[in-house]
Short mmCIF file of C-alpha atoms in Angstrom, two decimals:
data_model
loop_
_atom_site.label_atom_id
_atom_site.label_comp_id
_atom_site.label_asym_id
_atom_site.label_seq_id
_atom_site.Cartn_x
_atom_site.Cartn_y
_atom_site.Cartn_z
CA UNK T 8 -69.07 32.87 24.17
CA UNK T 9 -70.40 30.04 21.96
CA UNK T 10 -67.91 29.75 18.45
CA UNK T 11 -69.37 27.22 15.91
CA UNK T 12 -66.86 24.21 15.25
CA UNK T 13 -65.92 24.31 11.37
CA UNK T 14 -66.92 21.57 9.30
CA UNK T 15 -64.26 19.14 8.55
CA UNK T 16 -63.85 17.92 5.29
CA UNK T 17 -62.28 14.67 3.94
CA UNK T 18 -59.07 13.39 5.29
CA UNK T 19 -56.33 15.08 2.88
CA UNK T 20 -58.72 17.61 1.66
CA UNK T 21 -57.52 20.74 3.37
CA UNK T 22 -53.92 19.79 2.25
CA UNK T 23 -55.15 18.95 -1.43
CA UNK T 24 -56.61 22.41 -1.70
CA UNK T 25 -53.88 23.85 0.29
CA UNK T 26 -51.33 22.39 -2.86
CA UNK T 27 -53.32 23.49 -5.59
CA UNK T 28 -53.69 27.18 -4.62
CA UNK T 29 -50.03 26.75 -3.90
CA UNK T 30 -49.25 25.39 -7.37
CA UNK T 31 -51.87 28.52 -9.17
CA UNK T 32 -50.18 31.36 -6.86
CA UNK T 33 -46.81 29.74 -8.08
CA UNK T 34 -47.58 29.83 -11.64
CA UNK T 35 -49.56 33.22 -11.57
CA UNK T 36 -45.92 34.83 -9.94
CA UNK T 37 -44.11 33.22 -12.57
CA UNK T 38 -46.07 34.35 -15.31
CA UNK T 39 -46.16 38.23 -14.19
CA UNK T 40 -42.11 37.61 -13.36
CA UNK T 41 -41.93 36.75 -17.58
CA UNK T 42 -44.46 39.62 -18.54
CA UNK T 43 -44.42 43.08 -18.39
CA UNK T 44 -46.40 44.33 -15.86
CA UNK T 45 -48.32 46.82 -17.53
CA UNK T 46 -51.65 45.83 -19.31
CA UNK T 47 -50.77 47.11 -22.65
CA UNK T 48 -47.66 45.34 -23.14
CA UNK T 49 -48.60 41.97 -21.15
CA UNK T 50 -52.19 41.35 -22.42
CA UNK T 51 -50.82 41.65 -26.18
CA UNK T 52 -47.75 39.49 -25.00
CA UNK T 53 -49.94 37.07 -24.02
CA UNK T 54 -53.01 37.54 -27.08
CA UNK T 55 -49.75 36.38 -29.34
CA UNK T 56 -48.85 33.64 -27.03
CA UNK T 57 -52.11 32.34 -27.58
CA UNK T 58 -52.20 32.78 -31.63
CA UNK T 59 -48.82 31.35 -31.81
CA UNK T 60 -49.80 27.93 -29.41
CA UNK T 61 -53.26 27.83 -31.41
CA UNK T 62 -51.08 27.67 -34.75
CA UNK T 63 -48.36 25.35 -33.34
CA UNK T 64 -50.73 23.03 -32.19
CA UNK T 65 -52.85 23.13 -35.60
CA UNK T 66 -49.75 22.19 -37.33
CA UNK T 67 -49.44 18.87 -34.86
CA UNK T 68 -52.70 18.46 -35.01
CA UNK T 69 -52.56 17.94 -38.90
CA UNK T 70 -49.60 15.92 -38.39
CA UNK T 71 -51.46 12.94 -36.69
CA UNK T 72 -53.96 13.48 -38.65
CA UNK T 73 -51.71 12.48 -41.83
CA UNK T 74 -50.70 9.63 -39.92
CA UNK T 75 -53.43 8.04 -38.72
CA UNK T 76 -55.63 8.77 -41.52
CA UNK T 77 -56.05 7.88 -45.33
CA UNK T 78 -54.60 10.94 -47.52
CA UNK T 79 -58.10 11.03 -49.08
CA UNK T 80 -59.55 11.77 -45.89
CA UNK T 81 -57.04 13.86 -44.89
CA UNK T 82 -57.57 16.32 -48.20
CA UNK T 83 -61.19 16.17 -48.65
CA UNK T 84 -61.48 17.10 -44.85
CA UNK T 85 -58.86 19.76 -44.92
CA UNK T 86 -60.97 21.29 -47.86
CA UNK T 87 -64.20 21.22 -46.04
CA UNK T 88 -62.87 22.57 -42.95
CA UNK T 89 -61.02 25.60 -45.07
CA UNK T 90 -63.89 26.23 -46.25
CA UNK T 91 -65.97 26.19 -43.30
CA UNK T 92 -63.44 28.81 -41.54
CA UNK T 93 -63.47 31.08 -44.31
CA UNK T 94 -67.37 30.76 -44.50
CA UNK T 95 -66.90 31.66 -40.93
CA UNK T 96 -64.52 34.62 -41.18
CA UNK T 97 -67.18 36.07 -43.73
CA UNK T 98 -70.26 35.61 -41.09
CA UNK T 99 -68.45 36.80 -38.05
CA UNK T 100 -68.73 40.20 -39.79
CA UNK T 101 -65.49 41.38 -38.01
CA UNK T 102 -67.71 41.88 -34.73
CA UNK T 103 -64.46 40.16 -33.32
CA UNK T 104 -62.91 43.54 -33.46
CA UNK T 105 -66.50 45.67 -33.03
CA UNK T 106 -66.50 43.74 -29.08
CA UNK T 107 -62.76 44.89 -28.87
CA UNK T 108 -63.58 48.60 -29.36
CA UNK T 109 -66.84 48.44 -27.38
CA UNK T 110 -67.56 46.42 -24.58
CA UNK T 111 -64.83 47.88 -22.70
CA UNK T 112 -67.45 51.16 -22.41
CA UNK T 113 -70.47 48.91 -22.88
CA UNK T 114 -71.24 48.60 -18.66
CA UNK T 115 -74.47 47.59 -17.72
CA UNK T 116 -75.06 46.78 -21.62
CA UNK T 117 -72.33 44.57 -21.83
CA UNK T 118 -74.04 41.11 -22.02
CA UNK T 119 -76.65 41.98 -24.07
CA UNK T 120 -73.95 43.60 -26.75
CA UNK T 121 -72.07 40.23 -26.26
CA UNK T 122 -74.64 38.36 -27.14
CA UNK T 123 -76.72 40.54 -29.52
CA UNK T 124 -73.10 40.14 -31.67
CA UNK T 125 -73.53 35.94 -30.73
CA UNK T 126 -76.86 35.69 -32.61
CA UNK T 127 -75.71 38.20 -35.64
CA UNK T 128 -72.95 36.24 -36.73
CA UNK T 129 -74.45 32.70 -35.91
CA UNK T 130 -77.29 33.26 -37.76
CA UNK T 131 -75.97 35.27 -41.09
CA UNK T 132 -73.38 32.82 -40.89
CA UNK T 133 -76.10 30.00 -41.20
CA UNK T 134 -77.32 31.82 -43.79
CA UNK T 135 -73.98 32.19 -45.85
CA UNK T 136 -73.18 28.11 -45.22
CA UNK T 137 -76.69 27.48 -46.74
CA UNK T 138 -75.51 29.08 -50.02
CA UNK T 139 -72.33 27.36 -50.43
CA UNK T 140 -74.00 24.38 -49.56
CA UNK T 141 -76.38 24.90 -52.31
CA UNK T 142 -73.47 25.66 -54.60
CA UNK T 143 -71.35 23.33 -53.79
CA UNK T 144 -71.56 21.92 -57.07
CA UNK T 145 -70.47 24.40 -59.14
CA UNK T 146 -67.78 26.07 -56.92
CA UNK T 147 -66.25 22.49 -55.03
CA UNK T 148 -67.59 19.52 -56.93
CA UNK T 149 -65.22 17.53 -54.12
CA UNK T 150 -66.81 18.57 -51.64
CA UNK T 151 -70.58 17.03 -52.90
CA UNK T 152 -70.77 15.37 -49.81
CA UNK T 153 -71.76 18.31 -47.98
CA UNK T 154 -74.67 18.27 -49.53
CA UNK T 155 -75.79 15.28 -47.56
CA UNK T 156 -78.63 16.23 -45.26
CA UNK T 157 -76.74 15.31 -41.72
CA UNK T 158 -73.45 16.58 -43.02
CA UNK T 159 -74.97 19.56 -44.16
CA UNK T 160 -76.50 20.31 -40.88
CA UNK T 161 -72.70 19.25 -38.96
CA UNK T 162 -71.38 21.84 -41.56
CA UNK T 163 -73.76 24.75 -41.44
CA UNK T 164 -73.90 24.30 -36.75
CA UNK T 165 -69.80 24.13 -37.29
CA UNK T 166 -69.75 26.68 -39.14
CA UNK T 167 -71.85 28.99 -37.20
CA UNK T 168 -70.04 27.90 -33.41
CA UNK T 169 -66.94 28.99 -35.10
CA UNK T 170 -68.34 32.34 -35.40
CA UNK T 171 -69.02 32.39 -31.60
CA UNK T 172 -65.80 30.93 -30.96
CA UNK T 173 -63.60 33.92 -32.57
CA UNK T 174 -65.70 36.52 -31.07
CA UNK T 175 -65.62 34.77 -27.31
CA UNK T 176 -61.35 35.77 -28.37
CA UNK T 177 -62.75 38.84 -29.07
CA UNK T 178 -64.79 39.42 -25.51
CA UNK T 179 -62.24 38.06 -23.56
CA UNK T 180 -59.55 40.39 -24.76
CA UNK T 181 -62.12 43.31 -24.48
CA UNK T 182 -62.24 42.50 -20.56
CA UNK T 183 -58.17 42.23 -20.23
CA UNK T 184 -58.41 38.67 -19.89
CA UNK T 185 -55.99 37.46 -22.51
CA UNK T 186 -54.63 34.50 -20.10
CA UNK T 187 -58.25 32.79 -21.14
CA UNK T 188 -57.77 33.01 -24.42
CA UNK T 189 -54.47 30.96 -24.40
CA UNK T 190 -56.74 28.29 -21.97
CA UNK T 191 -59.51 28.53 -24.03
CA UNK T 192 -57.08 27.49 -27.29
CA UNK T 193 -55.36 24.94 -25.26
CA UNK T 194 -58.88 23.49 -24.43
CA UNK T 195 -59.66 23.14 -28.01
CA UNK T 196 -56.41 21.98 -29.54
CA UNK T 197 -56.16 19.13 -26.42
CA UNK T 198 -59.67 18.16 -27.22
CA UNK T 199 -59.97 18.06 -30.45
CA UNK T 200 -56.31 16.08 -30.60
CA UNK T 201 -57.70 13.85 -28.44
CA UNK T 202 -60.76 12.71 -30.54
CA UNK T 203 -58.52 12.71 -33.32
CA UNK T 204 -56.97 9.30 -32.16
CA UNK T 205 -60.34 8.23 -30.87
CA UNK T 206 -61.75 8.28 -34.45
CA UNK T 207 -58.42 7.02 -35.34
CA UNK T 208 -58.97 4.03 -33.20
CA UNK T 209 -62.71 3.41 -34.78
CA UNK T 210 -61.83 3.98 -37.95
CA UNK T 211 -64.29 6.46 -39.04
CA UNK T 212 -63.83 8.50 -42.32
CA UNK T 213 -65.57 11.05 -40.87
CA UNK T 214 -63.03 11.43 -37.35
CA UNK T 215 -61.06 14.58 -38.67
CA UNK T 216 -64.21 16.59 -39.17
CA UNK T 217 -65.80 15.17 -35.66
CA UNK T 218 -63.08 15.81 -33.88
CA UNK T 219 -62.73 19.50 -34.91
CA UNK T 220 -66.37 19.99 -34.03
CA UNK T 221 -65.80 17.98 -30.78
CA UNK T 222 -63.04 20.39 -29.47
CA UNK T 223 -64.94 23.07 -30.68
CA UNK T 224 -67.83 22.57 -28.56
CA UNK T 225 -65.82 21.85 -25.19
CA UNK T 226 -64.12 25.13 -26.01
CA UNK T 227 -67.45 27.15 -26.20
CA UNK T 228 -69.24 25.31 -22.84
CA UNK T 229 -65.66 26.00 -21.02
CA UNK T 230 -65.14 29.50 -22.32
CA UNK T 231 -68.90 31.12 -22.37
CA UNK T 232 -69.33 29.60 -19.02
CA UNK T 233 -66.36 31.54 -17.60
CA UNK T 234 -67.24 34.25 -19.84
CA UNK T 235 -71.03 34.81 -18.63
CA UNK T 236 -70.72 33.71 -15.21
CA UNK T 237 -67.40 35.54 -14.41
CA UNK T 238 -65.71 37.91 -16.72
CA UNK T 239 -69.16 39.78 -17.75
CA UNK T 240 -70.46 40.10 -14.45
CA UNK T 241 -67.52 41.75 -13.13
CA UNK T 242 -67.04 43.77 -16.13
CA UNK T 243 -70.71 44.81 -15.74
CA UNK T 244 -69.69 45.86 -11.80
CA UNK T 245 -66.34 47.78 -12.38
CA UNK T 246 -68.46 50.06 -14.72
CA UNK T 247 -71.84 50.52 -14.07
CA UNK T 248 -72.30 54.17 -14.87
CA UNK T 249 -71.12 53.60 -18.57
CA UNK T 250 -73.82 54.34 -21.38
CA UNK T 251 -74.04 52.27 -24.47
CA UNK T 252 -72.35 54.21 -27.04
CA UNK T 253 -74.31 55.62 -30.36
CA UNK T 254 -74.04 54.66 -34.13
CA UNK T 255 -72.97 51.27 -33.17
CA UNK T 256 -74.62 50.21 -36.72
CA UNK T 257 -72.99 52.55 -38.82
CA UNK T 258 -69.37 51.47 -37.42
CA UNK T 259 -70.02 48.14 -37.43
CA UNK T 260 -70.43 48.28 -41.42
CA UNK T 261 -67.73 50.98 -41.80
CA UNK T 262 -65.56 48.22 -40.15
CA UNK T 263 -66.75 44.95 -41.88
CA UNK T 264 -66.18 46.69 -45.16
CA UNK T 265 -62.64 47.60 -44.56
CA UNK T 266 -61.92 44.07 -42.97
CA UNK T 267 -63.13 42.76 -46.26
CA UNK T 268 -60.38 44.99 -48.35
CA UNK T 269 -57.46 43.71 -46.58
CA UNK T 270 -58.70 39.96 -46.47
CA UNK T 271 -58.78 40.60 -50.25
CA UNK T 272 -55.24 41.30 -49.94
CA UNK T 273 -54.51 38.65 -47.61
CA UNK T 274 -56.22 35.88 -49.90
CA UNK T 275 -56.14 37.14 -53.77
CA UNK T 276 -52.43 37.38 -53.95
CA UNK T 277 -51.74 33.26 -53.82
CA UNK T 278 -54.42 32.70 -56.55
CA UNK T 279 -52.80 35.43 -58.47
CA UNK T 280 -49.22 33.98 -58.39
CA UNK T 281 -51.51 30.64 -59.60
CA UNK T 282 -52.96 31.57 -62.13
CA UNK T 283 -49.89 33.59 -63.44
CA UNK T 284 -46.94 31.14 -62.28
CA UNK T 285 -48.46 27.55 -61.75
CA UNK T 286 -49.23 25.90 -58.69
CA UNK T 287 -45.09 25.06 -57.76
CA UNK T 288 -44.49 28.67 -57.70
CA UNK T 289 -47.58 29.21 -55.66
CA UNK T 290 -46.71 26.47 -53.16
CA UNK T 291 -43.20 28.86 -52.80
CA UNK T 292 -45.25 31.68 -52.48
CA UNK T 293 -47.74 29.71 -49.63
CA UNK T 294 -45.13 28.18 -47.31
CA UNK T 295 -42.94 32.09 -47.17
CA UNK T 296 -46.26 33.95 -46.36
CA UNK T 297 -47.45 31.49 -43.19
CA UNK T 298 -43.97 32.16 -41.95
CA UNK T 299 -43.52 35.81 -42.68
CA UNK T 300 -47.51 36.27 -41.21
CA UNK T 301 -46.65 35.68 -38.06
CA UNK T 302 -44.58 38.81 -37.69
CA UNK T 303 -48.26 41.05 -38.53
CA UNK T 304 -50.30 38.55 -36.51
CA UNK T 305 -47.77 39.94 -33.45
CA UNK T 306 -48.59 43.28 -34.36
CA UNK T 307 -52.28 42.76 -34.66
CA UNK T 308 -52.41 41.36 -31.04
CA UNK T 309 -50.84 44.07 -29.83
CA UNK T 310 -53.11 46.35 -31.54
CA UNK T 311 -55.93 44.56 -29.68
CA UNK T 312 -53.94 45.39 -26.48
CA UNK T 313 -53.81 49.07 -27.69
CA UNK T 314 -57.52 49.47 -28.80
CA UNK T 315 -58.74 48.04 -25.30
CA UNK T 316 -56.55 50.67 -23.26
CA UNK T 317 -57.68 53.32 -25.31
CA UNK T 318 -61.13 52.84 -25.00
CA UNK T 319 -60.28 52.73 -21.40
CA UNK T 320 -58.32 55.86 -21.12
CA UNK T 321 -58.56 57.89 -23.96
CA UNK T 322 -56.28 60.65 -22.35
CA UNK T 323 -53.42 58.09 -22.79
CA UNK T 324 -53.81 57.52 -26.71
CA UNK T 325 -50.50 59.08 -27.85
CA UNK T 326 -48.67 57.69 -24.87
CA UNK T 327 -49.58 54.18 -25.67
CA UNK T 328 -49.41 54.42 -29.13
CA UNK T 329 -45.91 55.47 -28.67
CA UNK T 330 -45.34 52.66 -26.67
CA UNK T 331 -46.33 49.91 -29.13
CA UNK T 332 -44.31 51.16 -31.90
CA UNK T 333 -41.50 51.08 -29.86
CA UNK T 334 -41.96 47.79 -28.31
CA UNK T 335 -43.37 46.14 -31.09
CA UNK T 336 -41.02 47.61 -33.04
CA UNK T 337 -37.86 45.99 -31.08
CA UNK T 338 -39.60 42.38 -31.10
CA UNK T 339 -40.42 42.96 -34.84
CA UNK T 340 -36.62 43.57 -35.76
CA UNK T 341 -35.30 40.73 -33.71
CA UNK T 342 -37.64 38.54 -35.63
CA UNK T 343 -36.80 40.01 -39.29
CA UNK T 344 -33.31 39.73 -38.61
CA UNK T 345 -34.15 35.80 -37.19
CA UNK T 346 -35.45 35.27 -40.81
CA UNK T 347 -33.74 37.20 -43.06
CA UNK T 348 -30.63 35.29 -41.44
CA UNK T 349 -32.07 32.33 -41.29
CA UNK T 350 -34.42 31.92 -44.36
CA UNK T 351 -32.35 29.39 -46.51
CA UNK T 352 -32.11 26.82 -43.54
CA UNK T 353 -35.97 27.45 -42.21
CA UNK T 354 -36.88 26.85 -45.59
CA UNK T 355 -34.91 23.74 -46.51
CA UNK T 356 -36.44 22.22 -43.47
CA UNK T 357 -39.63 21.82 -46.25
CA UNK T 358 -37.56 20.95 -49.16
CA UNK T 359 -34.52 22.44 -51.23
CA UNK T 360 -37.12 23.69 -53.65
CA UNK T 361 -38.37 26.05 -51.49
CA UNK T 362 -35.08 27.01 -50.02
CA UNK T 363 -33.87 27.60 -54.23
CA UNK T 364 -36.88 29.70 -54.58
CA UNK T 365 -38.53 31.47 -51.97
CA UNK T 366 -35.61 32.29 -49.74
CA UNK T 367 -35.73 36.26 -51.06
CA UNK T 368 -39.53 35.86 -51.32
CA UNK T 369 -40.15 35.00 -47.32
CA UNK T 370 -36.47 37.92 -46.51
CA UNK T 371 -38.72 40.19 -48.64
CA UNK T 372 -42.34 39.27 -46.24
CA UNK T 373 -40.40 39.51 -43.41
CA UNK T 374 -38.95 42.81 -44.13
CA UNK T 375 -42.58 43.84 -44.88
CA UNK T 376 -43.59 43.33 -41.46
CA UNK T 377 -41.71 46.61 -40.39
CA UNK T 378 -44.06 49.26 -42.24
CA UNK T 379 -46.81 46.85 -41.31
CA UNK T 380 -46.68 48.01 -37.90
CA UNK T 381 -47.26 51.65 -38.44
CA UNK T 382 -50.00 51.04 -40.98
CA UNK T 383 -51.83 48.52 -38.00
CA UNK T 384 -51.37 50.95 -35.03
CA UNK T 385 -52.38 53.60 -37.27
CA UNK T 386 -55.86 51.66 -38.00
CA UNK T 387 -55.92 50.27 -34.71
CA UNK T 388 -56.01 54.32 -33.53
CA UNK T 389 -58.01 55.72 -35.98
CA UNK T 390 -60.38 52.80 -34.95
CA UNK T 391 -60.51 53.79 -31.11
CA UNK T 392 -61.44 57.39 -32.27
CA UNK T 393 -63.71 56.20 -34.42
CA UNK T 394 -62.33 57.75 -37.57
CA UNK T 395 -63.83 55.13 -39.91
CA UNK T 396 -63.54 57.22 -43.48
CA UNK T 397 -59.76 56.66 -42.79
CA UNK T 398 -59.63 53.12 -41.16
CA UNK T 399 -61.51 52.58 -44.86
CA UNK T 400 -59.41 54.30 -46.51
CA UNK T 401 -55.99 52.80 -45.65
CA UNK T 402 -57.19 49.22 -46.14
CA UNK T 403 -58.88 49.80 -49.04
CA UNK T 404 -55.16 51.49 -50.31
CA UNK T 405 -53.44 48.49 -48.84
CA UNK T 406 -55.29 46.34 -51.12
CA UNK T 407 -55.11 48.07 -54.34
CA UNK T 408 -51.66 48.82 -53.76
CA UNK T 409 -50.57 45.41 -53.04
CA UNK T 410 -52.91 43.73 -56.14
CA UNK T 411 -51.80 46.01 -58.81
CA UNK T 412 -48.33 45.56 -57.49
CA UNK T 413 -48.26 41.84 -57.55
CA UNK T 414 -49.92 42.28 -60.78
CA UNK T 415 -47.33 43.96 -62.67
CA UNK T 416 -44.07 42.89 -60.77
CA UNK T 417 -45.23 38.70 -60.95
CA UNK T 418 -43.94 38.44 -64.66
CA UNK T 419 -40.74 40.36 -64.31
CA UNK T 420 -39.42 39.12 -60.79
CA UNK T 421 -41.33 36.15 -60.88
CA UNK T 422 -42.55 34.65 -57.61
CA UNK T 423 -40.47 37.05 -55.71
CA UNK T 424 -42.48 39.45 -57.37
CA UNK T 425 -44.96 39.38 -55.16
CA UNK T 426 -42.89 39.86 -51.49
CA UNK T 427 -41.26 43.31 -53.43
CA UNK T 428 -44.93 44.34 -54.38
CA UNK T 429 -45.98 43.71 -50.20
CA UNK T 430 -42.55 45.60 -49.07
CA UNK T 431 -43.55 48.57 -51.35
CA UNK T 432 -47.14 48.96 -50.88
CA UNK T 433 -46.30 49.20 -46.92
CA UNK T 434 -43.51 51.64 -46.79
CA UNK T 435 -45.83 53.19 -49.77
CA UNK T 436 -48.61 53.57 -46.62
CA UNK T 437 -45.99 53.84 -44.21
CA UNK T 438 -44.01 56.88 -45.26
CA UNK T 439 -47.06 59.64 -45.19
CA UNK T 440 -48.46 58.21 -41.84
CA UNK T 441 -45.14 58.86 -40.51
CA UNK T 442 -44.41 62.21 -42.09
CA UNK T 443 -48.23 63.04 -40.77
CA UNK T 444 -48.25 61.65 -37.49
CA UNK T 445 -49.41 64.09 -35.96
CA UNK T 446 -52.75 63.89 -37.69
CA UNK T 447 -53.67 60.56 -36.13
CA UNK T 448 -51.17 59.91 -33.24
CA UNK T 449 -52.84 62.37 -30.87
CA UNK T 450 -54.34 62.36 -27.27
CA UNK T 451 -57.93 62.20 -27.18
CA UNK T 452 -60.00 64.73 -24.86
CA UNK T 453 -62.90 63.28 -22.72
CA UNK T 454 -64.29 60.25 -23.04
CA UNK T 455 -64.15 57.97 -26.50
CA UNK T 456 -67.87 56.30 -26.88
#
């Protein structure tokens, strides 16, 4: 019987491809050897692997960038892009975390939900860029130049791909593929590093702003290609019976309006110790709360984790709940005990003024971090039942707690103040979701549209 000859390839070829799935196999069995084999633990393992490269490599990123630029262009660019990514976090609606809790069960519908929520936020985004544009006068006079025609339009298309860019993070995590998001960060921060010393090289004014945008867009071709070609499709395979679920609207805004209460909480508290201590003490205040926010942002990625199985397996709710207390609770302690310990000498590493006054301040953050993660898995629950009066309701007491706190503690304590008014608004929220557990921390029956 006749048996067609294979084709042969290129000399080497077959032993090139040979080493390469080698080398993947080999790095795919040393990743799963590191993480915990169950979804719920390793995807949010690596979600805060990913965070914590993106911010590493943002702070080298800036680094050359103070180097091998003027420190005019280095602060009127930093400005524009701060503003551009909070413009952005305000036009993304918080659909970042609407994909998280829905296109898990989305099936069939899942592509046109992804990409219904692309359009949303690139467009209202647009439309909120437009505004400050127009305002840029009155609310940034240093930033006039953005009201340049072509630097308008870079802005506002920035602006917008951002938007796409945190909710592919979104997607991706939605389909348990967290390892992407890690690549797709690694893409961007390479890139757009990259550039960097390419503008550095022609000497354009303009190369910190073009190189951000440059690494942007390689991250969104790479990403949505995999994305649309690979991750929906399959997605769209393993659950074709699933039905779009209802009131999609109506959670949406329930969502986007408690997102808005705890970003208030986030980002009013440093102008507050401002305009009440000066701009030292809110430089102190600053520097302790990007260290001490990386203890929630772990607890946030795991929530992400937890949402996703949820959705998934709503029987399982109390089980994995449970489970990322616990966990998340053990990592969390090793890392406030890192801090607290180490405070004084992490802090000196800026300057002994910061050591002198915001060692207590960033103990106090860090400690904060502990009822942090009951309040987050208790929103991050309540959100996968889709108990949305109550996922309100706790940010919007997160935020009044912490302002009025920081408002009346700031002039007694001073800039340490404000980490005793954080500590005691979340035990504050902590303590009755504890002593009512039981009213949120229970197995759902059927399935959770």
């Amino acid at each position: 019987m006749y048996a067609p000859q294979e084709t042969a390839g290129p000399p080497g070829a077959a032993d090139a491809a040979g080493r390469t799935r080698s080398l993947t196999t080999a790095v795919r069995t040393g990743v799963a050897r590191v993480l915990p084999s169950e979804p719920l633990v390793r995807n949010g393992h690596l979600l805060a692997v990913g965070s914590l490269v993106n911010a590493g490599v943002g702070a080298v990123f800036w680094l050359f960038a103070t180097h091998w630029y003027d420190d005019e262009v280095v602060g009127v660019s930093y400005s524009a892009l701060s503003a551009s990514l909070l413009l952005a976090n305000i036009g993304q609606l918080n659909l970042n975390d609407f994909l998280i809790r829905f296109l898990p069960c989305s099936g069939r519908q899942t592509r046109r939900l992804l990409l219904t929520c692309y359009a949303v936020t690139a467009l209202w985004s647009a439309v909120v860029c437009l505004v400050f544009v127009l305002l840029v006068p009155a609310l940034a006079p240093d930033l006039a130049f953005l009201r340049d025609p072509l630097v308008a339009l870079w802005f506002v298309a920035a602006t917008a791909a951002y938007t796409v860019f945190v909710l592919q993070d979104g997607a991706l995590t939605a389909m348990r593929r967290p390892g992407w998001v890690v690549a797709e960060n690694l893409v961007f921060a390479v890139t757009k590093i990259a550039l960097l010393a390419g503008g550095a090289v022609l000497a354009l004014t303009t190369g910190i702003l073009l190189s951000w945008a440059g690494g942007l867009l390689v991250s969104l071709i790479v990403a949505n290609y995999l994305l649309l070609r690979r991750a929906v499709p399959h997605h769209e395979r393993e659950n074709p019976e699933a039905v779009r679920p209802p009131r999609l609207l109506s959670y949406a805004a329930a969502d986007y309006t408690g997102s808005l209460f705890r970003m208030a909480a986030y980002t009013l508290v440093p102008l507050m110790v401002l305009n009440a201590l000066g701009a030292e003490q809110s430089a102190y205040y600053s520097l302790a709360w990007i260290i001490g926010y990386v203890l929630f942002l772990v607890v946030r990625n795991m929530g992400s984790s937890l949402v996703v199985e949820v959705v998934r397996r709503p029987e399982r709710l109390a089980e994995h709940g449970l489970r990322v207390l616990r966990h998340s609770g053990t990592l969390l302690a090793a890392g406030v005990a890192v801090i607290v310990v180490g405070a004084p000498w992490i802090l000196r590493l800026f300057g002994p003024g910061y050591a002198e006054h915001g060692t207590t301040l960033l103990r106090l953050l860090a400690l904060s971090a502990l009822p942090n993660l009951v309040f987050s898995v208790a929103v991050d629950i309540l959100r996968a039942r889709r108990r949305m009066r109550l996922v309100v309701g706790l940010q919007i007491a997160l935020c009044v707690l912490v302002l009025g706190l920081v408002h009346a503690l700031l002039p007694v304590f001073g800039v340490t103040g404000a980490g005793l008014a954080w500590l005691a608004a979340e035990c504050l929220i902590a303590a009755p979701l504890l002593i009512f557990r039981s009213r949120w921390l229970v197995a759902a029956s059927g399935s959770t549209p």
